[in-house]
mmCIF file of C-alpha atoms and ligand atoms in Angstrom:
data_model
loop_
_atom_site.group_PDB
_atom_site.id
_atom_site.type_symbol
_atom_site.label_atom_id
_atom_site.label_comp_id
_atom_site.label_asym_id
_atom_site.label_seq_id
_atom_site.Cartn_x
_atom_site.Cartn_y
_atom_site.Cartn_z
ATOM 1 C CA UNK A 50 0.000 0.000 0.000
ATOM 2 C CA UNK A 51 1.310 3.448 -0.880
ATOM 3 C CA UNK A 52 2.383 5.570 2.065
ATOM 4 C CA UNK A 53 2.935 8.693 -0.016
ATOM 5 C CA UNK A 54 1.682 11.857 1.622
ATOM 6 C CA UNK A 55 -0.808 13.094 -0.932
ATOM 7 C CA UNK A 56 -3.484 15.720 -0.505
ATOM 8 C CA UNK A 57 -5.983 12.933 0.166
ATOM 9 C CA UNK A 58 -4.100 11.725 3.220
ATOM 10 C CA UNK A 59 -4.371 15.074 5.028
ATOM 11 C CA UNK A 60 -7.156 17.105 6.439
ATOM 12 C CA UNK A 61 -7.689 19.963 5.818
ATOM 13 C CA UNK A 62 -6.092 20.042 2.357
ATOM 14 C CA UNK A 63 -2.856 22.032 2.502
ATOM 15 C CA UNK A 64 -2.348 24.878 0.033
ATOM 16 C CA UNK A 65 0.503 23.146 -1.817
ATOM 17 C CA UNK A 66 -1.549 20.001 -2.425
ATOM 18 C CA UNK A 67 -3.222 18.666 -5.457
ATOM 19 C CA UNK A 68 -5.397 15.645 -6.102
ATOM 20 C CA UNK A 69 -2.837 13.979 -8.370
ATOM 21 C CA UNK A 70 0.499 12.492 -7.402
ATOM 22 C CA UNK A 71 3.642 14.405 -8.289
ATOM 23 C CA UNK A 72 5.566 12.340 -10.809
ATOM 24 C CA UNK A 73 9.209 13.261 -11.071
ATOM 25 C CA UNK A 74 11.698 11.722 -13.477
ATOM 26 C CA UNK A 75 15.104 10.842 -12.065
ATOM 27 C CA UNK A 76 18.398 9.343 -13.178
ATOM 28 C CA UNK A 77 18.001 5.776 -11.818
ATOM 29 C CA UNK A 78 21.401 5.635 -10.129
ATOM 30 C CA UNK A 79 20.327 8.463 -7.758
ATOM 31 C CA UNK A 80 17.694 6.136 -6.313
ATOM 32 C CA UNK A 81 20.360 3.579 -5.470
ATOM 33 C CA UNK A 82 19.775 1.378 -8.516
ATOM 34 C CA UNK A 83 23.010 -0.363 -9.504
ATOM 35 C CA UNK A 84 23.036 0.777 -13.104
ATOM 36 C CA UNK A 85 26.299 2.685 -13.410
ATOM 37 C CA UNK A 86 29.022 1.590 -15.827
ATOM 38 C CA UNK A 87 30.893 -0.134 -12.976
ATOM 39 C CA UNK A 88 27.763 -1.726 -11.478
ATOM 40 C CA UNK A 89 27.551 0.878 -8.710
ATOM 41 C CA UNK A 90 25.016 3.549 -7.834
ATOM 42 C CA UNK A 91 24.936 7.149 -6.615
ATOM 43 C CA UNK A 92 22.105 7.088 -4.088
ATOM 44 C CA UNK A 93 21.176 10.562 -2.934
ATOM 45 C CA UNK A 94 19.820 10.482 0.639
ATOM 46 C CA UNK A 95 17.777 13.671 0.414
ATOM 47 C CA UNK A 96 15.959 12.347 -2.641
ATOM 48 C CA UNK A 97 15.423 8.785 -1.399
ATOM 49 C CA UNK A 98 14.787 9.475 2.289
ATOM 50 C CA UNK A 99 13.090 12.885 2.354
ATOM 51 C CA UNK A 100 11.568 13.987 -0.952
ATOM 52 C CA UNK A 101 10.497 10.397 -1.627
ATOM 53 C CA UNK A 102 7.588 10.877 0.802
ATOM 54 C CA UNK A 103 5.949 13.366 -1.548
ATOM 55 C CA UNK A 104 6.700 12.273 -5.087
ATOM 56 C CA UNK A 105 6.336 9.278 -7.346
ATOM 57 C CA UNK A 106 9.703 8.670 -8.984
ATOM 58 C CA UNK A 107 9.962 7.730 -12.651
ATOM 59 C CA UNK A 108 13.482 6.269 -12.939
ATOM 60 C CA UNK A 109 15.363 6.470 -16.235
ATOM 61 C CA UNK A 110 18.856 5.137 -17.008
ATOM 62 C CA UNK A 111 19.646 6.072 -20.622
ATOM 63 C CA UNK A 112 22.818 3.989 -20.923
ATOM 64 C CA UNK A 113 21.240 0.824 -19.544
ATOM 65 C CA UNK A 114 17.974 1.325 -21.443
ATOM 66 C CA UNK A 115 19.744 1.944 -24.745
ATOM 67 C CA UNK A 116 21.419 -1.462 -24.358
ATOM 68 C CA UNK A 117 24.930 -0.753 -23.156
ATOM 69 C CA UNK A 118 24.634 -3.352 -20.358
ATOM 70 C CA UNK A 119 25.970 -3.437 -16.781
ATOM 71 C CA UNK A 120 28.903 -3.322 -16.281
ATOM 72 C CA UNK A 121 29.861 -1.523 -19.480
ATOM 73 C CA UNK A 122 32.554 0.454 -21.119
ATOM 74 C CA UNK A 123 32.312 4.094 -19.991
ATOM 75 C CA UNK A 124 31.421 6.648 -22.648
ATOM 76 C CA UNK A 125 32.334 10.300 -23.055
ATOM 77 C CA UNK A 126 31.210 13.241 -25.165
ATOM 78 C CA UNK A 127 33.616 14.191 -27.939
ATOM 79 C CA UNK A 128 33.350 17.262 -30.127
ATOM 80 C CA UNK A 129 33.879 16.495 -33.784
ATOM 81 C CA UNK A 130 33.709 20.147 -34.786
ATOM 82 C CA UNK A 131 30.191 20.242 -36.211
ATOM 83 C CA UNK A 132 28.541 17.917 -33.685
ATOM 84 C CA UNK A 133 28.961 16.228 -30.325
ATOM 85 C CA UNK A 134 29.363 12.453 -30.356
ATOM 86 C CA UNK A 135 29.007 9.862 -27.593
ATOM 87 C CA UNK A 136 32.053 7.595 -27.848
ATOM 88 C CA UNK A 137 33.228 4.506 -25.939
ATOM 89 C CA UNK A 138 36.422 5.377 -24.048
ATOM 90 C CA UNK A 139 38.415 2.275 -25.158
ATOM 91 C CA UNK A 140 36.693 0.786 -28.198
ATOM 92 C CA UNK A 141 35.746 4.224 -29.655
ATOM 93 C CA UNK A 142 32.340 2.770 -30.495
ATOM 94 C CA UNK A 143 30.029 5.617 -31.550
ATOM 95 C CA UNK A 144 26.723 5.451 -29.618
ATOM 96 C CA UNK A 145 25.404 8.820 -30.793
ATOM 97 C CA UNK A 146 22.729 7.679 -33.255
ATOM 98 C CA UNK A 147 21.364 4.935 -30.993
ATOM 99 C CA UNK A 148 21.270 7.219 -27.976
ATOM 100 C CA UNK A 149 19.584 10.072 -29.851
ATOM 101 C CA UNK A 150 16.931 7.780 -31.358
ATOM 102 C CA UNK A 151 16.247 6.127 -28.002
ATOM 103 C CA UNK A 152 16.132 9.510 -26.208
ATOM 104 C CA UNK A 153 13.562 10.914 -28.677
ATOM 105 C CA UNK A 154 11.286 7.912 -28.099
ATOM 106 C CA UNK A 155 11.733 7.887 -24.310
ATOM 107 C CA UNK A 156 11.029 11.616 -24.030
ATOM 108 C CA UNK A 157 7.858 11.181 -26.108
ATOM 109 C CA UNK A 158 6.697 8.474 -23.669
ATOM 110 C CA UNK A 159 7.562 10.642 -20.674
ATOM 111 C CA UNK A 160 5.415 13.480 -22.067
ATOM 112 C CA UNK A 161 2.362 11.264 -21.708
ATOM 113 C CA UNK A 162 3.101 10.718 -17.999
ATOM 114 C CA UNK A 163 2.465 14.277 -16.761
ATOM 115 C CA UNK A 164 5.921 14.625 -15.260
ATOM 116 C CA UNK A 165 6.287 17.574 -12.875
ATOM 117 C CA UNK A 166 10.080 17.680 -12.913
ATOM 118 C CA UNK A 167 13.322 15.797 -13.464
ATOM 119 C CA UNK A 168 16.426 15.293 -11.300
ATOM 120 C CA UNK A 169 19.551 14.542 -13.333
ATOM 121 C CA UNK A 170 22.862 13.003 -12.282
ATOM 122 C CA UNK A 171 25.478 15.696 -12.678
ATOM 123 C CA UNK A 172 28.451 15.295 -15.014
ATOM 124 C CA UNK A 173 27.100 12.299 -16.937
ATOM 125 C CA UNK A 174 27.467 12.246 -20.754
ATOM 126 C CA UNK A 175 23.872 10.988 -20.849
ATOM 127 C CA UNK A 176 22.196 12.651 -17.857
ATOM 128 C CA UNK A 177 24.243 15.754 -17.039
ATOM 129 C CA UNK A 178 22.240 18.968 -17.301
ATOM 130 C CA UNK A 179 25.138 21.361 -17.832
ATOM 131 C CA UNK A 180 28.921 21.645 -17.568
ATOM 132 C CA UNK A 181 29.431 18.070 -18.794
ATOM 133 C CA UNK A 182 32.952 17.404 -20.062
ATOM 134 C CA UNK A 183 33.213 17.474 -23.854
ATOM 135 C CA UNK A 184 36.553 16.281 -25.169
ATOM 136 C CA UNK A 185 38.160 18.048 -28.085
ATOM 137 C CA UNK A 186 40.717 16.749 -30.612
ATOM 138 C CA UNK A 187 43.671 17.636 -28.428
ATOM 139 C CA UNK A 188 42.246 15.209 -25.864
ATOM 140 C CA UNK A 189 41.486 17.954 -23.323
ATOM 141 C CA UNK A 190 37.976 18.285 -21.906
ATOM 142 C CA UNK A 191 36.013 21.508 -21.622
ATOM 143 C CA UNK A 192 33.029 21.674 -19.247
ATOM 144 C CA UNK A 193 30.539 22.940 -21.758
ATOM 145 C CA UNK A 194 28.014 20.278 -22.701
ATOM 146 C CA UNK A 195 24.791 18.593 -21.665
ATOM 147 C CA UNK A 196 24.204 14.855 -21.638
ATOM 148 C CA UNK A 197 22.458 13.595 -24.777
ATOM 149 C CA UNK A 198 19.323 12.422 -22.949
ATOM 150 C CA UNK A 199 19.194 15.511 -20.725
ATOM 151 C CA UNK A 200 19.437 17.894 -23.687
ATOM 152 C CA UNK A 201 16.665 16.072 -25.576
ATOM 153 C CA UNK A 202 14.395 16.222 -22.509
ATOM 154 C CA UNK A 203 15.094 19.902 -21.830
ATOM 155 C CA UNK A 204 14.480 20.832 -25.479
ATOM 156 C CA UNK A 205 11.119 19.069 -25.630
ATOM 157 C CA UNK A 206 9.886 19.987 -22.115
ATOM 158 C CA UNK A 207 10.817 23.652 -21.980
ATOM 159 C CA UNK A 208 8.735 24.433 -18.870
ATOM 160 C CA UNK A 209 9.597 21.327 -16.886
ATOM 161 C CA UNK A 210 11.489 22.088 -13.648
ATOM 162 C CA UNK A 211 14.864 20.325 -13.903
ATOM 163 C CA UNK A 212 17.828 20.166 -11.561
ATOM 164 C CA UNK A 213 20.957 18.150 -10.816
ATOM 165 C CA UNK A 214 21.413 16.345 -7.511
ATOM 166 C CA UNK A 215 24.620 18.264 -6.755
ATOM 167 C CA UNK A 216 22.909 21.665 -7.089
ATOM 168 C CA UNK A 217 20.150 20.519 -4.727
ATOM 169 C CA UNK A 218 22.664 20.787 -1.871
ATOM 170 C CA UNK A 219 22.309 24.555 -2.220
ATOM 171 C CA UNK A 220 19.373 25.502 0.037
ATOM 172 C CA UNK A 221 18.068 28.240 -2.276
ATOM 173 C CA UNK A 222 18.259 26.129 -5.437
ATOM 174 C CA UNK A 223 16.602 23.241 -3.597
ATOM 175 C CA UNK A 224 13.758 25.444 -2.392
ATOM 176 C CA UNK A 225 13.231 26.945 -5.832
ATOM 177 C CA UNK A 226 13.211 23.566 -7.586
ATOM 178 C CA UNK A 227 10.806 21.906 -5.154
ATOM 179 C CA UNK A 228 8.500 24.913 -5.108
ATOM 180 C CA UNK A 229 8.307 24.652 -8.909
ATOM 181 C CA UNK A 230 7.548 20.905 -8.784
ATOM 182 C CA UNK A 231 4.434 21.538 -6.710
ATOM 183 C CA UNK A 232 3.469 24.611 -8.735
ATOM 184 C CA UNK A 233 3.765 22.727 -12.025
ATOM 185 C CA UNK A 234 1.521 19.955 -10.663
ATOM 186 C CA UNK A 235 -1.163 22.520 -9.763
ATOM 187 C CA UNK A 236 -0.804 24.119 -13.200
ATOM 188 C CA UNK A 237 -1.204 20.776 -14.999
ATOM 189 C CA UNK A 238 -4.346 20.101 -12.962
ATOM 190 C CA UNK A 239 -5.765 23.532 -13.789
ATOM 191 C CA UNK A 240 -5.541 22.786 -17.508
ATOM 192 C CA UNK A 241 -6.851 19.232 -17.304
ATOM 193 C CA UNK A 242 -10.047 18.564 -19.259
ATOM 194 C CA UNK A 243 -12.393 21.429 -20.156
ATOM 195 C CA UNK A 244 -11.017 24.290 -18.083
ATOM 196 C CA UNK A 245 -12.667 27.713 -17.869
ATOM 197 C CA UNK A 246 -11.327 31.262 -17.761
ATOM 198 C CA UNK A 247 -12.955 31.590 -14.329
ATOM 199 C CA UNK A 248 -10.740 28.741 -13.114
ATOM 200 C CA UNK A 249 -7.661 30.480 -14.509
ATOM 201 C CA UNK A 250 -8.598 33.749 -12.770
ATOM 202 C CA UNK A 251 -9.011 31.896 -9.450
ATOM 203 C CA UNK A 252 -5.657 30.112 -9.948
ATOM 204 C CA UNK A 253 -3.917 33.375 -10.780
ATOM 205 C CA UNK A 254 -5.426 35.072 -7.715
ATOM 206 C CA UNK A 255 -4.296 32.244 -5.372
ATOM 207 C CA UNK A 256 -0.741 32.530 -6.691
ATOM 208 C CA UNK A 257 -0.451 36.319 -6.516
ATOM 209 C CA UNK A 258 1.830 36.547 -3.459
ATOM 210 C CA UNK A 259 3.926 33.577 -4.533
ATOM 211 C CA UNK A 260 4.525 35.188 -7.920
ATOM 212 C CA UNK A 261 5.310 38.576 -6.351
ATOM 213 C CA UNK A 262 7.999 36.971 -4.178
ATOM 214 C CA UNK A 263 9.683 35.683 -7.347
ATOM 215 C CA UNK A 264 8.948 38.168 -10.089
ATOM 216 C CA UNK A 265 6.723 41.253 -9.797
ATOM 217 C CA UNK A 266 7.180 41.802 -13.560
ATOM 218 C CA UNK A 267 6.147 38.218 -14.280
ATOM 219 C CA UNK A 268 3.047 38.715 -12.135
ATOM 220 C CA UNK A 269 2.144 41.850 -14.108
ATOM 221 C CA UNK A 270 2.618 40.104 -17.461
ATOM 222 C CA UNK A 271 0.454 37.196 -16.337
ATOM 223 C CA UNK A 272 -2.206 39.632 -15.126
ATOM 224 C CA UNK A 273 -2.317 41.326 -18.547
ATOM 225 C CA UNK A 274 -2.603 37.927 -20.221
ATOM 226 C CA UNK A 275 -5.494 36.865 -17.982
ATOM 227 C CA UNK A 276 -7.269 40.178 -18.659
ATOM 228 C CA UNK A 277 -6.996 39.627 -22.458
ATOM 229 C CA UNK A 278 -7.737 35.901 -22.348
ATOM 230 C CA UNK A 279 -11.381 36.074 -23.450
ATOM 231 C CA UNK A 280 -10.324 37.156 -26.945
ATOM 232 C CA UNK A 281 -7.862 34.294 -27.394
ATOM 233 C CA UNK A 282 -8.142 30.575 -28.058
ATOM 234 C CA UNK A 283 -7.880 28.287 -25.025
ATOM 235 C CA UNK A 284 -4.747 26.652 -26.471
ATOM 236 C CA UNK A 285 -3.078 30.050 -26.874
ATOM 237 C CA UNK A 286 -3.976 31.162 -23.340
ATOM 238 C CA UNK A 287 -2.761 27.912 -21.872
ATOM 239 C CA UNK A 288 0.578 27.943 -23.723
ATOM 240 C CA UNK A 289 1.277 31.584 -22.867
ATOM 241 C CA UNK A 290 0.184 31.318 -19.229
ATOM 242 C CA UNK A 291 2.240 28.171 -18.691
ATOM 243 C CA UNK A 292 5.376 29.759 -20.219
ATOM 244 C CA UNK A 293 5.074 32.984 -18.230
ATOM 245 C CA UNK A 294 4.086 31.280 -14.960
ATOM 246 C CA UNK A 295 6.986 28.821 -14.965
ATOM 247 C CA UNK A 296 9.464 31.500 -16.096
ATOM 248 C CA UNK A 297 8.335 33.771 -13.238
ATOM 249 C CA UNK A 298 8.780 31.031 -10.625
ATOM 250 C CA UNK A 299 12.176 30.093 -12.069
ATOM 251 C CA UNK A 300 13.419 33.520 -10.921
ATOM 252 C CA UNK A 301 14.777 33.069 -7.424
ATOM 253 C CA UNK A 302 12.661 34.699 -4.720
ATOM 254 C CA UNK A 303 14.715 37.361 -2.953
ATOM 255 C CA UNK A 304 14.714 38.607 0.632
ATOM 256 C CA UNK A 305 13.499 42.136 -0.310
ATOM 257 C CA UNK A 306 10.639 40.651 -2.341
ATOM 258 C CA UNK A 307 9.625 38.386 0.529
ATOM 259 C CA UNK A 308 9.681 41.417 2.813
ATOM 260 C CA UNK A 309 7.362 43.303 0.422
ATOM 261 C CA UNK A 310 4.967 40.357 0.371
ATOM 262 C CA UNK A 311 5.000 40.101 4.175
ATOM 263 C CA UNK A 312 4.322 43.854 4.501
ATOM 264 C CA UNK A 313 1.432 43.413 2.096
ATOM 265 C CA UNK A 314 0.032 40.676 4.363
ATOM 266 C CA UNK A 315 0.418 42.827 7.484
ATOM 267 C CA UNK A 316 -1.716 45.446 5.727
ATOM 268 C CA UNK A 317 -4.664 43.033 5.918
ATOM 269 C CA UNK A 318 -4.426 42.875 9.727
ATOM 270 C CA UNK A 319 -4.134 46.625 10.282
ATOM 271 C CA UNK A 320 -7.650 47.112 11.639
ATOM 272 C CA UNK A 321 -7.990 43.896 13.631
ATOM 273 C CA UNK A 322 -4.606 43.697 15.389
ATOM 274 C CA UNK A 323 -3.849 45.906 18.392
ATOM 275 C CA UNK A 324 -0.683 48.009 18.447
ATOM 276 C CA UNK A 325 1.371 45.557 20.509
ATOM 277 C CA UNK A 326 0.626 42.547 18.280
ATOM 278 C CA UNK A 327 1.256 44.603 15.140
ATOM 279 C CA UNK A 328 4.601 45.852 16.479
ATOM 280 C CA UNK A 329 5.602 42.298 17.381
ATOM 281 C CA UNK A 330 4.796 41.067 13.892
ATOM 282 C CA UNK A 331 6.645 43.974 12.320
ATOM 283 C CA UNK A 332 9.678 43.209 14.479
ATOM 284 C CA UNK A 333 9.773 39.635 13.232
ATOM 285 C CA UNK A 334 9.613 40.848 9.616
ATOM 286 C CA UNK A 335 12.447 43.288 10.395
ATOM 287 C CA UNK A 336 14.460 40.412 11.886
ATOM 288 C CA UNK A 337 13.931 38.436 8.699
ATOM 289 C CA UNK A 338 14.974 41.440 6.620
ATOM 290 C CA UNK A 339 18.176 41.665 8.695
ATOM 291 C CA UNK A 340 18.877 37.935 8.286
ATOM 292 C CA UNK A 341 18.399 37.219 12.017
ATOM 293 C CA UNK A 342 15.563 34.691 11.533
ATOM 294 C CA UNK A 343 14.676 32.459 8.561
ATOM 295 C CA UNK A 344 11.622 33.040 6.370
ATOM 296 C CA UNK A 345 9.635 30.322 8.118
ATOM 297 C CA UNK A 346 9.341 32.535 11.228
ATOM 298 C CA UNK A 347 7.434 35.550 9.806
ATOM 299 C CA UNK A 348 5.411 33.341 7.442
ATOM 300 C CA UNK A 349 4.287 31.127 10.345
ATOM 301 C CA UNK A 350 3.226 34.207 12.302
ATOM 302 C CA UNK A 351 1.330 35.642 9.336
ATOM 303 C CA UNK A 352 -0.399 32.292 8.777
ATOM 304 C CA UNK A 353 -1.371 32.240 12.456
ATOM 305 C CA UNK A 354 -3.085 35.637 12.193
ATOM 306 C CA UNK A 355 -4.718 34.679 8.900
ATOM 307 C CA UNK A 356 -6.375 31.749 10.688
ATOM 308 C CA UNK A 357 -7.148 33.645 13.890
ATOM 309 C CA UNK A 358 -8.671 36.643 12.130
ATOM 310 C CA UNK A 359 -10.230 34.594 9.272
ATOM 311 C CA UNK A 360 -8.695 36.721 6.520
ATOM 312 C CA UNK A 361 -10.306 34.905 3.626
ATOM 313 C CA UNK A 362 -8.236 36.411 0.804
ATOM 314 C CA UNK A 363 -4.921 35.499 2.430
ATOM 315 C CA UNK A 364 -6.132 32.077 3.573
ATOM 316 C CA UNK A 365 -6.166 30.997 -0.073
ATOM 317 C CA UNK A 366 -2.698 32.303 -0.912
ATOM 318 C CA UNK A 367 -0.368 29.464 -1.880
ATOM 319 C CA UNK A 368 2.521 31.659 -0.700
ATOM 320 C CA UNK A 369 1.726 30.703 2.892
ATOM 321 C CA UNK A 370 2.414 27.013 2.165
ATOM 322 C CA UNK A 371 3.877 26.426 -1.320
ATOM 323 C CA UNK A 372 5.394 23.066 -0.329
ATOM 324 C CA UNK A 373 5.151 20.673 2.652
ATOM 325 C CA UNK A 374 6.510 22.261 5.827
ATOM 326 C CA UNK A 375 8.186 18.957 6.726
ATOM 327 C CA UNK A 376 10.703 19.594 3.931
ATOM 328 C CA UNK A 377 11.866 22.660 5.937
ATOM 329 C CA UNK A 378 12.748 24.557 2.778
ATOM 330 C CA UNK A 379 12.188 27.964 4.391
ATOM 331 C CA UNK A 380 14.300 27.207 7.449
ATOM 332 C CA UNK A 381 17.657 28.251 5.986
ATOM 333 C CA UNK A 382 19.284 31.595 6.804
HETATM 334 S S1 SF4 B 232 24.047 8.916 -14.771
HETATM 335 FE FE1 SF4 B 232 22.345 8.351 -16.074
HETATM 336 S S2 SF4 B 232 23.204 6.915 -17.562
HETATM 337 FE FE2 SF4 B 232 24.667 7.051 -15.877
HETATM 338 S S3 SF4 B 232 24.084 5.397 -14.505
HETATM 339 FE FE3 SF4 B 232 23.021 7.194 -13.785
HETATM 340 S S4 SF4 B 232 21.066 7.074 -14.777
HETATM 341 FE FE4 SF4 B 232 22.403 5.681 -15.886
#
């Protein structure tokens, strides 16, 4: 029986949640599968022991699936001037055509699975997202390429949140990636079946503060799009909204933008809160601005007053809980 923590297993439904499970593609070796060229793995404890509670992994090992076997001869990327080839280190066997054909087919199949993101193994000639070694004629490598599977996936799924396991050790990159996984799931659900403009307006309203923390300009652009949406085809609105929404969230939320959002929230309590409580709340926001407390502190206080004072508009704002609190993504300095 699945023990995943989905929206159905909690009551009341948290703001980050969605009815569908969050499917995330992953380089198989990061899950501990022994698929590497030497028969080993690269298990990543955060992914397998923490994030695993919230997502359904879709493992992919390009080199095993294309038929290279385990163990196998390692391959590397080699620049031939006009193109980048995938070459066996000893035999010099050229795997490029097989890998590209397989990758096209695999990516097409993955599109049908409603993936919400992908975690790649860094540095791999198949899975690396960026800065993969590409060898030139002189035999020296330059860190300038992407793995053949990773580049095919990123070209076809332009809005899909993608990251490498190494970069997820950076607290800010980790928070941004995971926030986008949950956001993309909600976006896919919005556009499922016969969606209405009214549904899009409600979605956009619920995400206002979250978007403002990332990109005030992106929020404005999305607002203009929603306002003009009645004169456009549904397909056009969907494509444009999805592009702008995911691009806005890909901008890293900054401390000054969070402070603006928190001040905006405090404005909703102005009449109901007495002077002492308001000053206390303001002090916590000031402490966050100064880097003395992490973001989770003022946001928890704001959420407390939203519940206590029944501030309906804020109660719906995804910003207050964009991802499960157990992941502690807002607890870093
Ligand atoms: S990096 Fe990619 S190709 Fe290499 S073992 Fe891991 S999943 Fe397989």
